[in-house]
Structures are given as structure tokens and as C-alpha cells.
Amino acid sequence: MAVPLASSEPLAGLSFAALLDAVAARTPAPGSGAVSALAVALAAGLTEMAARFAPGEEAAAARAAELRAEAAPLADEDAAAYERYLLDREPGPIVEVPLRVAALAAETAELAARLAAGGNPNLRGDAATGAGTGACTAVRAHDGLPSRFGVIPR
């Protein structure tokens, strides 16, 4: 059964079942923006794992870890920004957060695609999943803005 969040615990700290319930609940947030941020964090995690198994990819593993750490908190920032938008109809943060998610997603996709092509072949599927998830999330985070908020992203 879908239930709203009962606490202010960060979305990334919830159990997976509680996160699924929060997303499915009849509440304005968390929604697609928060889910997109968490998807980027997961994609970066797969990318980080693929890099750790690829000789000479320590820098890629470190960058993927940074991307993961930057993306996860954006889930809560997006949910908070959307709730503020519902109150004041000012698009500032509700536009800025998805653009940050899109940038992190695009970088994750590029890094993961490189690892899928030239990293450890045993982790090609993991890296490719990171690349595909990152690419799809970048498009969603960027392209969803004009229709919802009348804003043309830069």
C-alpha cells in the first residue's frame, strides 16, 4: 500500500520498500525529479563498481563516487523545491535542481559508456546499464522543464 513519508528522513536513507511507497503515495512529492536524482545515484554506483574492476580506472571510480554522492541528496532538494513551487509558483529551484540532475546524469552516462566500451568485459552490462540509465535520466531531467514550468532550459 502506498503511504506518504512519515518522517523527514532523506529519501536515500529509506528502505527500498518505504521509498517505493513514498513515490506511489498520493502526494505531490517525491515524484519524477526525486526519482531521477536517485536513478543517477544508482547509475553512478554501477559505474563506480565497473571502474573498480577495470585496471587503471581509479580516477573513473573516484569520479563516479563523487557523482553518486552529489546526485543522491538532489532527490530531497527536488522534493523540497517542488513543494515550495506549489506554494509560491516561483520556478527558481524547481528548474535549477533538475538541471543539476541532468548535468550529473550526462556525465555519468559518458563515463559509464567509456567503461562499457573499454573497461572490464565482465562488467560491461553493469557499465552499460549505468550509461543507459544516466542518458535516459539526463533527457528526462532536462526536457521535462518546458512543459511543466514554462521554462526553456539552457
Coordinates of C-alpha atoms in Angstrom, one line a residue:
M1 CA 0.0 0.0 0.0
A2 CA 1.4 3.4 -1.0
V3 CA 1.9 5.6 2.1
P4 CA 3.2 9.1 2.4
L5 CA 6.5 9.8 4.2
A6 CA 6.1 9.8 7.9
S7 CA 9.4 11.4 8.7
S8 CA 11.9 13.9 7.3
E9 CA 14.5 11.1 6.7
P10 CA 16.4 11.6 3.5
L11 CA 14.9 9.6 0.6
A12 CA 18.2 7.8 0.0
G13 CA 18.1 6.6 3.7
L14 CA 14.8 4.9 3.4
S15 CA 14.4 1.2 2.9
F16 CA 13.6 0.4 -0.7
A17 CA 10.1 -0.6 0.2
A18 CA 9.5 2.6 2.0
L19 CA 10.9 4.6 -0.9
L20 CA 8.6 2.8 -3.3
D21 CA 5.6 3.5 -1.1
A22 CA 6.6 7.2 -0.8
V23 CA 6.8 7.6 -4.6
A24 CA 3.5 5.8 -5.1
A25 CA 1.6 7.8 -2.5
R26 CA -1.0 10.4 -3.4
T27 CA 1.3 13.3 -2.6
P28 CA 3.0 15.8 -4.9
A29 CA 6.5 14.7 -3.9
P30 CA 8.6 12.8 -4.1
G31 CA 8.0 12.5 -7.9
S32 CA 9.9 12.1 -11.1
G33 CA 12.6 14.7 -10.1
A34 CA 13.5 12.9 -6.9
V35 CA 13.3 9.5 -8.6
S36 CA 15.6 10.9 -11.4
A37 CA 18.2 12.0 -8.9
L38 CA 18.2 8.6 -7.2
A39 CA 18.4 6.9 -10.6
V40 CA 21.5 8.9 -11.3
A41 CA 23.0 7.9 -8.0
L42 CA 22.3 4.3 -8.8
A43 CA 23.8 4.7 -12.3
A44 CA 26.9 6.3 -10.8
G45 CA 27.1 3.4 -8.4
L46 CA 27.1 0.9 -11.2
T47 CA 29.7 3.0 -13.0
E48 CA 31.9 3.1 -9.9
M49 CA 31.7 -0.6 -9.5
A50 CA 32.6 -1.2 -13.1
A51 CA 35.6 1.2 -12.8
R52 CA 36.8 -0.5 -9.6
F53 CA 37.1 -3.8 -11.6
A54 CA 38.9 -2.1 -14.5
P55 CA 42.6 -1.9 -14.2
G56 CA 43.9 1.7 -14.3
E57 CA 40.4 3.3 -13.8
E58 CA 41.0 4.6 -10.3
A59 CA 40.2 8.1 -11.3
A60 CA 37.0 7.0 -13.0
A61 CA 36.0 5.1 -9.8
A62 CA 36.7 8.2 -7.8
R63 CA 34.7 10.5 -10.1
A64 CA 31.8 8.0 -10.2
A65 CA 31.8 8.0 -6.3
E66 CA 31.6 11.8 -6.4
L67 CA 28.7 11.8 -8.9
R68 CA 26.9 9.3 -6.7
A69 CA 27.4 11.4 -3.6
E70 CA 26.3 14.6 -5.4
A71 CA 23.2 13.0 -7.0
A72 CA 21.6 11.3 -4.0
P73 CA 20.8 14.5 -2.0
L74 CA 19.3 16.1 -5.0
A75 CA 16.3 13.8 -4.5
D76 CA 15.4 15.6 -1.3
E77 CA 16.3 19.0 -2.8
D78 CA 13.9 18.3 -5.7
A79 CA 11.1 17.3 -3.5
A80 CA 11.5 20.4 -1.3
A81 CA 11.8 22.6 -4.3
Y82 CA 8.6 21.2 -5.8
E83 CA 6.7 21.7 -2.5
R84 CA 8.0 25.4 -2.4
Y85 CA 6.9 25.8 -6.0
L86 CA 3.4 24.7 -5.1
L87 CA 3.3 27.4 -2.5
D88 CA 4.8 30.4 -4.4
R89 CA 4.8 29.4 -8.1
E90 CA 8.3 30.7 -8.5
P91 CA 10.2 28.4 -10.8
G92 CA 13.8 29.1 -9.5
P93 CA 14.8 26.0 -7.5
I94 CA 12.4 23.7 -9.3
V95 CA 14.3 24.5 -12.5
E96 CA 17.8 24.6 -11.1
V97 CA 17.6 21.2 -9.4
P98 CA 16.6 19.2 -12.5
L99 CA 19.3 20.9 -14.5
R100 CA 21.9 19.8 -11.9
V101 CA 20.5 16.3 -12.1
A102 CA 20.7 16.4 -15.9
A103 CA 24.3 17.5 -15.8
L104 CA 25.3 14.8 -13.3
A105 CA 23.3 12.2 -15.4
A106 CA 25.0 13.2 -18.6
E107 CA 28.5 13.0 -17.0
T108 CA 27.6 9.6 -15.5
A109 CA 26.4 8.3 -18.9
E110 CA 29.6 9.4 -20.6
L111 CA 31.8 7.8 -18.0
A112 CA 29.8 4.6 -17.9
A113 CA 29.8 4.3 -21.7
R114 CA 33.5 4.7 -21.8
L115 CA 33.8 1.9 -19.3
A116 CA 31.3 -0.3 -21.1
A117 CA 33.4 0.0 -24.3
G118 CA 36.9 -0.3 -22.8
G119 CA 36.6 -1.5 -19.2
N120 CA 36.5 -5.0 -17.7
P121 CA 34.4 -7.0 -20.2
N122 CA 32.8 -9.0 -17.3
L123 CA 31.2 -5.7 -16.1
R124 CA 30.2 -4.4 -19.5
G125 CA 26.5 -5.0 -18.6
D126 CA 26.8 -3.0 -15.4
A127 CA 28.6 -0.1 -17.1
A128 CA 26.1 -0.2 -20.0
T129 CA 23.2 -0.1 -17.5
G130 CA 24.8 2.9 -15.8
A131 CA 25.2 4.6 -19.2
G132 CA 21.7 3.9 -20.3
T133 CA 20.2 5.0 -17.0
G134 CA 22.3 8.1 -17.0
A135 CA 21.4 9.0 -20.6
C136 CA 17.6 8.5 -20.1
T137 CA 17.7 10.4 -16.9
A138 CA 19.6 13.3 -18.4
V139 CA 16.9 13.6 -21.1
R140 CA 14.0 13.4 -18.7
A141 CA 15.5 15.9 -16.2
H142 CA 16.3 18.4 -19.0
D143 CA 13.3 18.0 -21.3
G144 CA 10.6 17.9 -18.6
L145 CA 11.0 21.5 -17.7
P146 CA 9.4 23.5 -20.5
S147 CA 6.1 21.6 -20.4
R148 CA 5.7 21.7 -16.7
F149 CA 7.0 25.1 -15.8
G150 CA 7.1 27.2 -19.0
V151 CA 10.9 27.4 -18.8
I152 CA 13.3 26.8 -21.6
P153 CA 16.4 25.1 -20.1
R154 CA 19.8 26.3 -21.1

